């Protein structure tokens, strides 16, 4: 869209090339503004042939946009290491992570790693996996890993995984959930039943092995690349508050309703859904 806008107006802007150059330079930062607004803005000034007014207005607009860019806060990064049939992983994703992401996806960076308390060993050119909740879980984990590779879109991935984990038996819900998010199931199914799927799930396992400290229960949740058991409990109790408190930018609408500090409910590890290896 930016390049079309640039090319469409370039021949008309030659008399104001000195003033225009800042706009061209910062167009990528102006994506939040309507192109229609810009068209009316530029046209009204060109019709008046007022180069001084144009230069002044453009300077103010550019400076404002640059300052906005400098004030942009980093996204709240959430990394979830989980198992596709672990009831506690499912509870956290469906009842905490996904609803929070739905409200605050613009300020979140979510990464999913479906492996958990599983193991692998070489098998010819591929890998054999053993999972805590049986072969069905290994199959479910591989569906998630293949879907990540095929979708390459966190929005679709989150909707798909939520659909899977909300199903009565997630490993059998792949085709239904792919259709629900407007995706073709066939490439995912082919991946799951091939060396490609084994390789993708093995890649997830290797990524998990790099954790420090090492994973010893699921769901294992990192916020901004940091881990603590207290943080996991907070995420399982009130993920919305965790993200709102972590975000350093302007307070998003869903966070404005959180007026009282969060009180952690101290529960036993078993009750708060942690599965030991």
XYZ file of N, CA and C in Angstrom:
831
model
N 0.821 -1.190 0.000
C 0.000 0.000 0.000
C 0.862 1.249 0.000
N 1.959 1.226 0.775
C 2.832 2.379 0.850
C 3.434 2.702 -0.505
N 3.955 1.693 -1.223
C 4.598 1.943 -2.499
C 3.605 2.479 -3.509
N 2.354 2.022 -3.488
C 1.349 2.518 -4.405
C 1.059 3.976 -4.111
N 0.987 4.314 -2.848
C 0.726 5.683 -2.455
C 1.854 6.585 -2.931
N 3.075 6.146 -2.731
C 4.252 6.902 -3.132
C 4.250 7.139 -4.633
N 4.055 6.101 -5.418
C 4.111 6.224 -6.869
C 2.976 7.073 -7.406
N 1.801 6.971 -6.802
C 0.631 7.663 -7.294
C 0.794 9.167 -7.163
N 1.453 9.616 -6.105
C 1.517 11.043 -5.838
C 2.849 11.683 -6.214
N 3.830 10.906 -6.535
C 5.163 11.451 -6.716
C 5.195 12.543 -7.776
N 4.549 12.347 -8.916
C 4.642 13.309 -9.995
C 3.961 14.622 -9.638
N 3.011 14.599 -8.690
C 2.307 15.808 -8.310
C 3.031 16.564 -7.204
N 4.008 15.928 -6.555
C 4.630 16.532 -5.390
C 5.973 17.171 -5.690
N 6.374 17.165 -6.932
C 7.699 17.660 -7.283
C 7.975 19.059 -6.761
N 7.022 20.033 -6.842
C 7.309 21.378 -6.356
C 7.601 21.418 -4.871
N 7.167 20.389 -4.149
C 7.364 20.393 -2.706
C 8.310 19.285 -2.265
N 9.231 18.921 -3.139
C 10.074 17.757 -2.861
C 10.841 17.894 -1.560
N 11.278 19.115 -1.225
C 12.024 19.303 0.006
C 11.197 18.997 1.231
N 9.924 19.374 1.178
C 9.050 19.123 2.318
C 8.538 17.697 2.340
N 8.422 17.094 1.155
C 7.843 15.761 1.045
C 8.773 14.675 1.560
N 10.084 14.878 1.431
C 11.019 13.803 1.742
C 10.845 13.216 3.132
N 10.545 14.020 4.170
C 10.339 13.384 5.474
C 9.174 12.406 5.478
N 8.120 12.736 4.723
C 6.964 11.854 4.678
C 7.326 10.525 4.057
N 8.066 10.566 2.926
C 8.472 9.326 2.281
C 9.323 8.491 3.221
N 10.194 9.162 3.952
C 11.120 8.443 4.815
C 10.388 7.729 5.947
N 9.307 8.339 6.444
C 8.625 7.798 7.612
C 7.299 7.128 7.303
N 6.999 6.924 6.018
C 5.735 6.275 5.678
C 5.513 4.955 6.417
N 6.551 4.108 6.594
C 6.307 2.848 7.306
C 5.767 3.049 8.708
N 6.086 4.210 9.341
C 5.621 4.447 10.704
C 4.224 5.031 10.732
N 3.644 5.325 9.566
C 2.348 5.980 9.517
C 1.219 5.018 9.217
N 1.450 3.742 9.388
C 0.459 2.758 8.974
C -0.842 2.872 9.752
N -0.792 3.492 10.936
C -2.010 3.582 11.730
C -2.945 4.669 11.228
N -2.472 5.524 10.319
C -3.307 6.593 9.779
C -3.968 6.156 8.500
N -5.120 6.676 8.252
C -5.868 6.315 7.053
C -5.256 6.943 5.823
N -5.083 6.132 4.766
C -4.601 6.667 3.499
C -5.600 7.676 2.953
N -6.880 7.428 3.179
C -7.903 8.375 2.727
C -7.702 9.723 3.386
N -7.385 9.717 4.674
C -7.116 10.966 5.381
C -5.954 11.700 4.734
N -4.891 10.968 4.409
C -3.731 11.579 3.783
C -4.079 12.188 2.433
N -4.894 11.478 1.677
C -5.253 11.993 0.361
C -5.984 13.321 0.483
N -6.933 13.418 1.413
C -7.655 14.677 1.612
C -6.724 15.755 2.154
N -5.840 15.336 3.064
C -4.893 16.270 3.665
C -3.986 16.905 2.618
N -3.388 16.065 1.776
C -2.487 16.564 0.747
C -3.227 17.366 -0.312
N -4.377 16.879 -0.741
C -5.121 17.552 -1.795
C -5.531 18.949 -1.372
N -6.006 19.105 -0.141
C -6.468 20.413 0.312
C -5.342 21.433 0.307
N -4.133 20.980 0.630
C -3.004 21.909 0.654
C -2.511 22.203 -0.751
N -2.458 21.178 -1.594
C -2.003 21.400 -2.969
C -2.928 22.349 -3.714
N -4.251 22.238 -3.478
C -5.202 23.108 -4.163
C -4.995 24.561 -3.766
N -4.506 24.785 -2.571
C -4.232 26.151 -2.106
C -2.833 26.604 -2.508
N -2.040 25.667 -3.014
C -0.677 25.986 -3.471
C 0.124 26.680 -2.381
N -0.039 26.230 -1.170
C 0.613 26.884 -0.046
C 1.750 25.994 0.442
N 2.933 26.213 -0.132
C 4.085 25.377 0.208
C 4.499 25.551 1.658
N 4.391 26.779 2.177
C 4.784 27.038 3.558
C 3.877 26.290 4.525
N 2.565 26.364 4.260
C 1.617 25.658 5.101
C 1.856 24.163 5.046
N 2.121 23.653 3.839
C 2.368 22.218 3.665
C 3.581 21.775 4.462
N 4.656 22.550 4.338
C 5.891 22.182 5.022
C 5.703 22.186 6.529
N 4.997 23.197 7.049
C 4.784 23.306 8.483
C 3.910 22.170 9.006
N 2.811 21.907 8.289
C 1.898 20.849 8.720
C 2.572 19.488 8.666
N 3.338 19.262 7.608
C 4.008 17.982 7.454
C 5.058 17.781 8.527
N 5.759 18.860 8.875
C 6.767 18.773 9.927
C 6.124 18.362 11.246
N 5.002 19.006 11.589
C 4.314 18.679 12.839
C 3.848 17.235 12.847
N 3.304 16.782 11.703
C 2.802 15.419 11.598
C 3.929 14.409 11.726
N 5.046 14.694 11.068
C 6.179 13.771 11.089
C 6.791 13.674 12.479
N 6.983 14.836 13.135
C 7.555 14.847 14.476
C 6.658 14.082 15.439
N 5.343 14.311 15.335
C 4.401 13.611 16.206
C 4.486 12.110 16.018
N 4.599 11.689 14.760
C 4.657 10.263 14.458
C 5.941 9.642 14.981
N 7.053 10.356 14.829
C 8.335 9.851 15.317
C 8.287 9.685 16.833
N 7.721 10.684 17.526
C 7.631 10.604 18.971
C 6.747 9.438 19.398
N 5.670 9.221 18.637
C 4.818 8.077 18.929
C 5.597 6.777 18.823
N 6.412 6.664 17.780
C 7.205 5.465 17.570
C 8.183 5.231 18.699
N 8.776 6.343 19.206
C 9.739 6.210 20.291
C 9.066 5.751 21.578
N 7.774 6.078 21.726
C 7.055 5.727 22.940
C 6.480 4.319 22.900
N 6.625 3.638 21.767
C 6.062 2.301 21.647
C 6.737 1.351 22.631
N 5.930 0.725 23.468
C 6.468 -0.182 24.485
C 6.674 -1.568 23.896
N 7.620 -2.332 24.446
C 7.820 -3.703 23.959
C 6.616 -4.576 24.271
N 6.386 -5.564 23.425
C 5.303 -6.505 23.655
C 5.614 -7.372 24.873
N 4.590 -7.834 25.528
C 4.762 -8.764 26.643
C 4.917 -10.161 26.046
N 6.089 -10.733 26.222
C 6.390 -12.024 25.612
C 5.951 -13.165 26.531
N 5.183 -14.082 25.978
C 4.731 -15.255 26.720
C 5.129 -16.511 25.969
N 5.892 -17.375 26.615
C 6.278 -18.658 26.021
C 5.653 -19.766 26.857
N 4.871 -20.613 26.206
C 4.192 -21.706 26.902
C 4.724 -23.047 26.425
N 5.247 -23.826 27.357
C 5.673 -25.205 27.104
C 4.611 -26.101 27.739
N 4.010 -26.964 26.944
C 2.808 -27.651 27.395
C 2.663 -29.014 26.734
N 1.614 -29.739 27.129
C 1.282 -31.040 26.549
C -0.162 -31.000 26.072
N -0.412 -31.605 24.933
C -1.731 -31.482 24.311
C -2.844 -32.236 25.035
N -2.495 -33.174 25.932
C -3.519 -33.885 26.700
C -3.395 -33.661 28.204
N -2.490 -32.818 28.620
C -2.371 -32.507 30.045
C -3.556 -31.624 30.446
N -4.370 -32.058 31.401
C -5.548 -31.264 31.770
C -5.199 -29.879 32.294
N -4.024 -29.754 32.925
C -3.641 -28.469 33.485
C -3.118 -27.528 32.402
N -2.432 -28.081 31.414
C -2.032 -27.280 30.254
C -3.269 -26.786 29.515
N -4.229 -27.682 29.337
C -5.465 -27.330 28.635
C -6.215 -26.244 29.395
N -6.325 -26.407 30.703
C -7.041 -25.422 31.518
C -6.391 -24.046 31.408
N -5.068 -24.003 31.483
C -4.382 -22.714 31.395
C -4.592 -22.067 30.034
N -4.439 -22.840 28.968
C -4.567 -22.249 27.635
C -5.986 -21.763 27.383
N -6.956 -22.628 27.639
C -8.350 -22.319 27.290
C -8.954 -21.250 28.199
N -8.606 -21.264 29.478
C -9.264 -20.369 30.433
C -8.449 -19.150 30.839
N -7.155 -19.134 30.503
C -6.330 -17.986 30.877
C -5.612 -17.366 29.677
N -4.765 -18.154 29.022
C -3.944 -17.577 27.957
C -4.777 -17.112 26.769
N -5.630 -17.971 26.258
C -6.381 -17.603 25.055
C -7.332 -16.426 25.284
N -8.109 -16.402 26.369
C -8.960 -15.230 26.595
C -8.161 -13.942 26.753
N -7.007 -14.027 27.429
C -6.171 -12.839 27.595
C -5.607 -12.393 26.260
N -5.130 -13.338 25.483
C -4.594 -13.009 24.160
C -5.673 -12.403 23.266
N -6.882 -12.904 23.357
C -7.977 -12.360 22.560
C -8.193 -10.882 22.864
N -8.053 -10.508 24.129
C -8.251 -9.116 24.536
C -7.030 -8.245 24.289
N -5.835 -8.831 24.403
C -4.608 -8.025 24.417
C -3.594 -8.458 23.371
N -4.027 -9.072 22.289
C -3.082 -9.589 21.303
C -2.178 -8.503 20.729
N -2.636 -7.244 20.727
C -1.834 -6.160 20.165
C -0.609 -5.850 21.010
N -0.601 -6.286 22.267
C 0.553 -6.005 23.125
C 1.251 -7.287 23.569
N 0.894 -8.422 22.964
C 1.474 -9.706 23.368
C 2.241 -10.371 22.230
N 3.280 -11.090 22.604
C 4.056 -11.928 21.684
C 4.035 -13.337 22.271
N 3.239 -14.220 21.679
C 3.029 -15.555 22.237
C 3.753 -16.608 21.406
N 4.431 -17.527 22.099
C 5.091 -18.657 21.453
C 4.639 -19.939 22.150
N 4.307 -20.952 21.352
C 3.815 -22.218 21.887
C 4.792 -23.349 21.580
N 5.068 -24.178 22.593
C 5.998 -25.297 22.449
C 5.339 -26.575 22.973
N 4.739 -27.375 22.092
C 4.000 -28.567 22.504
C 4.892 -29.802 22.674
N 5.418 -29.985 23.877
C 6.244 -31.167 24.143
C 6.111 -31.598 25.601
N 6.616 -30.795 26.526
C 6.441 -31.085 27.946
C 7.223 -32.287 28.426
N 6.582 -33.113 29.248
C 7.241 -34.274 29.853
C 7.243 -35.453 28.890
N 7.876 -35.269 27.772
C 7.989 -36.309 26.744
C 9.466 -36.602 26.513
N 9.728 -37.646 25.750
C 11.107 -37.993 25.405
C 11.143 -38.444 23.953
N 12.350 -38.556 23.421
C 12.497 -38.991 22.031
C 13.762 -39.823 21.883
N 13.776 -40.647 20.852
C 14.974 -41.414 20.520
C 15.028 -41.588 19.007
N 16.226 -41.714 18.459
C 16.358 -41.859 17.001
C 15.671 -43.123 16.498
N 15.104 -43.016 15.303
C 14.461 -44.161 14.665
C 14.665 -44.020 13.163
N 15.739 -44.634 12.653
C 16.075 -44.470 11.250
C 16.433 -43.027 10.965
N 15.759 -42.433 9.977
C 15.997 -41.029 9.659
C 15.166 -40.095 10.523
N 14.284 -40.653 11.335
C 13.377 -39.822 12.116
C 13.501 -40.059 13.603
N 12.361 -39.902 14.301
C 12.370 -39.968 15.752
C 11.128 -40.689 16.253
N 11.286 -41.374 17.382
C 10.160 -41.975 18.080
C 9.958 -41.220 19.387
N 8.714 -40.899 19.699
C 8.409 -40.093 20.879
C 7.600 -40.896 21.891
N 7.872 -40.630 23.158
C 7.104 -41.212 24.250
C 6.553 -40.061 25.082
N 5.246 -40.041 25.278
C 4.608 -38.903 25.940
C 3.935 -39.310 27.244
N 3.820 -38.358 28.138
C 3.300 -38.620 29.478
C 1.883 -39.183 29.446
N 1.071 -38.714 28.508
C -0.321 -39.160 28.443
C -0.566 -40.097 27.264
N 0.479 -40.795 26.834
C 0.312 -41.827 25.824
C 0.513 -41.375 24.391
N 0.319 -42.320 23.474
C 0.546 -42.052 22.051
C -0.379 -40.967 21.509
N -1.589 -40.894 22.055
C -2.519 -39.861 21.604
C -1.965 -38.472 21.832
N -1.271 -38.291 22.949
C -0.678 -36.992 23.231
C 0.461 -36.691 22.265
N 1.275 -37.685 21.958
C 2.342 -37.474 20.972
C 1.743 -37.050 19.634
N 0.649 -37.690 19.262
C -0.038 -37.341 18.017
C -0.557 -35.908 18.093
N -1.153 -35.560 19.227
C -1.660 -34.201 19.396
C -0.553 -33.170 19.374
N 0.557 -33.463 20.052
C 1.694 -32.540 20.038
C 2.191 -32.301 18.618
N 2.229 -33.373 17.827
C 2.725 -33.250 16.463
C 1.755 -32.449 15.589
N 0.462 -32.590 15.849
C -0.513 -31.757 15.132
C -0.219 -30.285 15.388
N 0.047 -29.946 16.638
C 0.344 -28.558 16.976
C 1.612 -28.091 16.271
N 2.650 -28.921 16.308
C 3.925 -28.551 15.690
C 3.776 -28.369 14.185
N 3.045 -29.257 13.544
C 2.838 -29.152 12.094
C 1.986 -27.941 11.749
N 0.974 -27.675 12.562
C 0.112 -26.520 12.310
C 0.907 -25.225 12.387
N 1.819 -25.136 13.351
C 2.665 -23.950 13.451
C 3.416 -23.714 12.150
N 3.985 -24.770 11.617
C 4.790 -24.656 10.401
C 3.931 -24.314 9.191
N 2.746 -24.882 9.108
C 1.893 -24.679 7.940
C 1.176 -23.333 7.979
N 0.754 -22.901 9.152
C 0.039 -21.632 9.256
C 0.996 -20.450 9.195
N 2.062 -20.516 9.992
C 3.020 -19.412 10.095
C 2.300 -18.097 10.381
N 1.283 -18.162 11.222
C 0.462 -17.001 11.568
C -0.057 -17.236 12.984
N 0.407 -16.428 13.924
C 0.062 -16.661 15.321
C -1.430 -16.509 15.561
N -2.099 -15.656 14.807
C -3.536 -15.475 14.994
C -4.286 -16.764 14.664
N -3.968 -17.353 13.515
C -4.607 -18.608 13.118
C -4.188 -19.729 14.065
N -2.915 -19.743 14.424
C -2.409 -20.793 15.311
C -3.121 -20.787 16.659
N -3.290 -19.610 17.243
C -3.951 -19.527 18.547
C -5.402 -19.987 18.461
N -6.097 -19.577 17.418
C -7.490 -20.002 17.248
C -7.579 -21.518 17.057
N -6.646 -22.054 16.284
C -6.635 -23.492 16.009
C -6.353 -24.291 17.277
N -5.333 -23.898 18.022
C -4.981 -24.624 19.246
C -6.104 -24.510 20.271
N -6.723 -23.351 20.367
C -7.850 -23.216 21.291
C -8.988 -24.156 20.906
N -9.240 -24.269 19.615
C -10.270 -25.198 19.139
C -9.905 -26.635 19.509
N -8.658 -27.005 19.274
C -8.214 -28.364 19.600
C -8.361 -28.663 21.087
N -7.839 -27.761 21.913
C -7.816 -28.018 23.348
C -9.194 -27.900 23.984
N -10.130 -27.311 23.273
C -11.506 -27.226 23.770
C -12.326 -28.455 23.390
N -11.763 -29.294 22.527
C -12.479 -30.484 22.057
C -12.479 -31.572 23.130
N -13.407 -32.502 23.009
C -13.497 -33.588 23.988
C -12.264 -34.484 23.940
N -11.695 -34.672 22.745
C -10.447 -35.427 22.602
C -9.605 -34.735 21.527
N -8.708 -33.830 21.935
C -7.958 -32.987 21.003
C -7.277 -33.709 19.841
N -6.652 -34.886 20.044
C -5.965 -35.520 18.909
C -6.878 -35.863 17.733
N -8.184 -35.958 17.974
C -9.119 -36.299 16.900
C -9.821 -35.081 16.306
N -9.456 -33.891 16.767
C -10.190 -32.688 16.359
C -9.488 -31.888 15.272
N -8.399 -32.406 14.734
C -7.607 -31.637 13.783
C -8.373 -31.161 12.569
N -9.045 -32.059 11.885
C -9.756 -31.695 10.658
C -10.863 -30.691 10.942
N -11.614 -30.934 12.007
C -12.708 -30.030 12.371
C -12.188 -28.640 12.699
N -11.101 -28.578 13.459
C -10.566 -27.283 13.880
C -9.889 -26.547 12.729
N -9.252 -27.285 11.826
C -8.666 -26.637 10.653
C -9.761 -25.959 9.841
N -10.867 -26.649 9.644
C -11.991 -26.064 8.909
C -12.556 -24.861 9.651
N -12.581 -24.937 10.974
C -13.144 -23.853 11.780
C -12.346 -22.563 11.650
N -11.040 -22.693 11.391
C -10.205 -21.489 11.249
C -9.885 -21.201 9.784
N -10.600 -21.861 8.884
C -10.460 -21.576 7.458
C -9.186 -22.092 6.829
N -8.657 -23.214 7.332
C -7.410 -23.764 6.822
C -7.628 -25.172 6.267
N -6.737 -25.568 5.376
C -6.789 -26.899 4.772
C -6.124 -27.905 5.711
N -6.844 -28.941 6.070
C -6.320 -29.951 6.975
C -5.307 -30.865 6.304
N -5.432 -31.087 5.008
C -4.612 -32.085 4.315
C -3.107 -31.875 4.507
N -2.562 -30.663 4.340
C -1.115 -30.489 4.534
C -0.667 -30.789 5.962
N -1.509 -30.472 6.926
C -1.165 -30.751 8.322
C -1.181 -32.251 8.573
N -2.206 -32.909 8.072
C -2.329 -34.359 8.238
C -1.153 -35.081 7.588
N -0.775 -34.621 6.411
C 0.373 -35.218 5.714
C 1.650 -35.020 6.519
N 1.793 -33.834 7.103
C 2.965 -33.533 7.932
C 3.017 -34.451 9.146
N 1.883 -34.604 9.817
C 1.817 -35.420 11.034
C 2.216 -36.863 10.764
N 1.886 -37.355 9.600
C 2.150 -38.755 9.259
C 3.403 -38.925 8.406
N 4.365 -38.041 8.586
C 5.583 -38.098 7.779
C 6.803 -37.747 8.618
N 7.943 -37.867 7.991
C 9.200 -37.487 8.636
C 9.210 -36.006 8.986
N 8.511 -35.207 8.203
C 8.449 -33.765 8.472
C 7.899 -33.497 9.867
N 6.820 -34.173 10.225
C 6.233 -33.974 11.540
C 7.170 -34.398 12.656
N 7.859 -35.512 12.466
C 8.825 -35.965 13.466
C 9.933 -34.932 13.655
N 10.384 -34.379 12.552
C 11.459 -33.385 12.616
C 10.994 -32.120 13.325
N 9.788 -31.677 13.018
C 9.263 -30.464 13.642
C 9.085 -30.648 15.145
N 8.561 -31.795 15.563
C 8.373 -32.031 16.994
C 9.715 -32.194 17.693
N 10.662 -32.804 17.026
C 12.014 -32.911 17.587
C 12.624 -31.525 17.764
N 12.378 -30.630 16.825
C 12.873 -29.256 16.950
C 12.297 -28.581 18.192
N 11.021 -28.828 18.462
C 10.398 -28.275 19.668
C 11.078 -28.845 20.911
N 11.362 -30.144 20.894
C 12.020 -30.787 22.030
C 13.396 -30.184 22.288
N 14.136 -29.938 21.225
C 15.474 -29.347 21.374
C 15.372 -27.938 21.938
N 14.395 -27.183 21.482
C 14.179 -25.838 22.014
C 13.871 -25.913 23.506
N 13.046 -26.867 23.893
C 12.690 -27.015 25.301
C 13.905 -27.400 26.139
N 14.784 -28.214 25.589
C 15.977 -28.636 26.320
C 16.911 -27.468 26.638
N 16.755 -26.370 25.946
C 17.607 -25.209 26.161
C 17.124 -24.329 27.309
N 15.992 -24.680 27.903
C 15.462 -23.886 29.007
C 16.414 -23.900 30.200
N 16.504 -22.780 30.874
C 17.318 -22.662 32.080
C 16.551 -21.776 33.078
N 15.998 -22.363 34.129
C 16.117 -23.759 34.554
C 15.361 -24.709 33.626
N 15.730 -25.981 33.712
C 15.081 -26.994 32.895
C 13.632 -27.203 33.333
N 12.799 -27.551 32.376
C 11.384 -27.810 32.661
C 11.240 -29.005 33.593
N 10.449 -28.853 34.640
C 10.169 -29.987 35.519
C 8.687 -30.100 35.843
N 7.854 -29.305 35.201
C 6.411 -29.492 35.250
C 5.785 -28.742 34.078
N 4.516 -29.021 33.842
C 3.767 -28.278 32.834
C 2.422 -27.868 33.436
N 1.861 -26.761 32.987
C 2.413 -25.854 31.975
C 3.597 -25.060 32.526
N 4.607 -24.929 31.697
C 5.815 -24.173 32.033
C 5.705 -22.843 31.285
N 5.621 -21.754 32.041
C 5.287 -20.458 31.446
C 6.399 -19.456 31.703
N 6.905 -18.870 30.637
C 7.883 -17.795 30.736
C 7.219 -16.482 30.338
N 7.467 -15.445 31.116
C 7.009 -14.102 30.773
C 8.244 -13.238 30.577
N 8.367 -12.680 29.397
C 9.548 -11.875 29.052
C 10.834 -12.641 29.344
N 10.831 -13.918 28.973
C 12.001 -14.798 29.081
C 12.421 -15.089 30.515
N 11.544 -14.855 31.469
C 11.870 -15.147 32.867
C 10.917 -16.209 33.408
N 11.396 -16.973 34.387
C 10.592 -18.036 34.985
C 10.681 -17.997 36.500
N 9.561 -18.270 37.144
C 9.521 -18.584 38.568
C 8.219 -19.328 38.819
N 8.203 -20.160 39.860
C 6.973 -20.884 40.177
C 5.867 -19.917 40.578
N 6.242 -18.848 41.279
C 5.236 -17.856 41.672
C 4.613 -17.206 40.440
N 5.437 -16.965 39.446
C 4.930 -16.363 38.217
C 3.981 -17.316 37.490
N 4.332 -18.598 37.462
C 3.447 -19.582 36.839
C 2.097 -19.594 37.546
N 2.130 -19.567 38.872
C 0.873 -19.562 39.626
C 0.054 -18.320 39.306
N 0.731 -17.182 39.205
C 0.018 -15.946 38.869
C -0.624 -16.043 37.492
N 0.102 -16.618 36.548
C -0.430 -16.768 35.190
C -1.634 -17.701 35.172
N -1.567 -18.775 35.946
C -2.676 -19.726 35.987
C -3.886 -19.169 36.729
N -3.644 -18.180 37.576
C -4.720 -17.591 38.371
C -5.370 -16.408 37.668
N -4.543 -15.532 37.078
C -5.067 -14.294 36.481
C -4.088 -13.786 35.429
N -4.105 -14.405 34.264
C -3.174 -14.051 33.198
C -3.386 -12.622 32.714
N -4.614 -12.171 32.708
C -4.899 -10.810 32.254
C -4.145 -9.794 33.097
N -4.174 -9.964 34.409
C -3.466 -9.042 35.292
C -1.961 -9.114 35.092
N -1.441 -10.306 34.863
C -0.002 -10.461 34.640
C 0.438 -9.643 33.431
N -0.281 -9.776 32.332
C 0.087 -9.052 31.113
C -0.094 -7.552 31.308
N -1.191 -7.152 31.919
C -1.437 -5.724 32.138
C -0.354 -5.101 33.006
N 0.071 -5.815 34.034
C 1.088 -5.286 34.934
C 2.462 -5.242 34.275
N 2.717 -6.140 33.353
C 4.015 -6.190 32.673
C 4.144 -5.123 31.591
N 3.042 -4.766 30.969
C 3.101 -3.856 29.826
C 3.426 -2.444 30.290
N 4.415 -1.819 29.639
C 4.896 -0.504 30.068
C 4.360 0.641 29.219
N 3.527 0.331 28.228
C 2.967 1.371 27.382
C 1.667 1.914 27.937
N 0.961 2.716 27.127
C -0.346 3.237 27.537
C -1.280 2.095 27.928
N -2.066 2.315 28.957
C -2.916 1.245 29.486
C -4.009 0.881 28.481
N -4.019 -0.369 27.991
C -5.079 -0.794 27.066
C -6.432 -0.833 27.777
N -7.496 -0.728 27.003
C -8.831 -0.723 27.574
C -9.115 -1.874 28.515
N -8.816 -3.131 28.118
C -9.110 -4.254 29.016
C -8.360 -4.189 30.340
N -7.244 -3.450 30.367
C -6.462 -3.353 31.605
C -6.993 -2.265 32.534
N -7.789 -1.360 32.011
C -8.272 -0.246 32.821
C -9.266 -0.682 33.881
N -9.864 -1.843 33.692
C -10.835 -2.331 34.680
C -10.141 -2.982 35.865
N -8.836 -3.207 35.736
C -8.082 -3.833 36.827
C -7.599 -2.726 37.748
N -8.315 -2.496 38.823
C -8.021 -1.375 39.714
C -7.333 -1.812 40.998
N -7.596 -3.035 41.400
C -7.030 -3.525 42.647
C -5.833 -4.415 42.367
N -4.808 -4.376 43.207
C -3.670 -5.282 43.013
C -4.121 -6.725 43.113
N -3.482 -7.559 42.341
C -3.844 -8.967 42.324
C -3.402 -9.656 43.616
N -4.279 -10.444 44.177
C -3.952 -11.221 45.371
C -3.757 -12.666 44.951
N -2.584 -13.182 45.180
C -2.293 -14.558 44.786
C -2.977 -15.524 45.745
N -3.588 -16.532 45.192
C -4.211 -17.564 46.002
C -3.225 -18.722 46.124
N -2.789 -18.956 47.318
C -1.785 -19.995 47.520
C -2.479 -21.352 47.542
N -2.166 -22.141 46.553
C -2.765 -23.466 46.428
C -1.650 -24.491 46.299
N -1.973 -25.716 46.597
C -0.966 -26.755 46.465
C -0.617 -26.945 45.004
N 0.560 -27.476 44.748
C 1.013 -27.676 43.375
C 0.030 -28.544 42.596
N -0.475 -29.600 43.206
C -1.402 -30.487 42.501
C -2.678 -29.749 42.124
N -3.184 -28.897 43.031
C -4.431 -28.196 42.768
C -4.264 -27.106 41.720
N -3.101 -26.508 41.668
C -2.965 -25.452 40.673
C -2.461 -25.985 39.341
N -2.448 -27.286 39.199
C -2.295 -27.851 37.869
C -0.898 -28.041 37.369
N 0.028 -28.352 38.239
C 1.393 -28.581 37.805
C 1.666 -30.074 37.773
N 2.149 -30.554 36.659
C 2.429 -31.979 36.496
C 3.926 -32.217 36.560
N 4.370 -32.919 37.540
C 5.792 -33.240 37.661
C 6.190 -34.288 36.632
N 7.456 -34.218 36.219
C 7.966 -35.229 35.283
C 8.062 -36.570 35.990
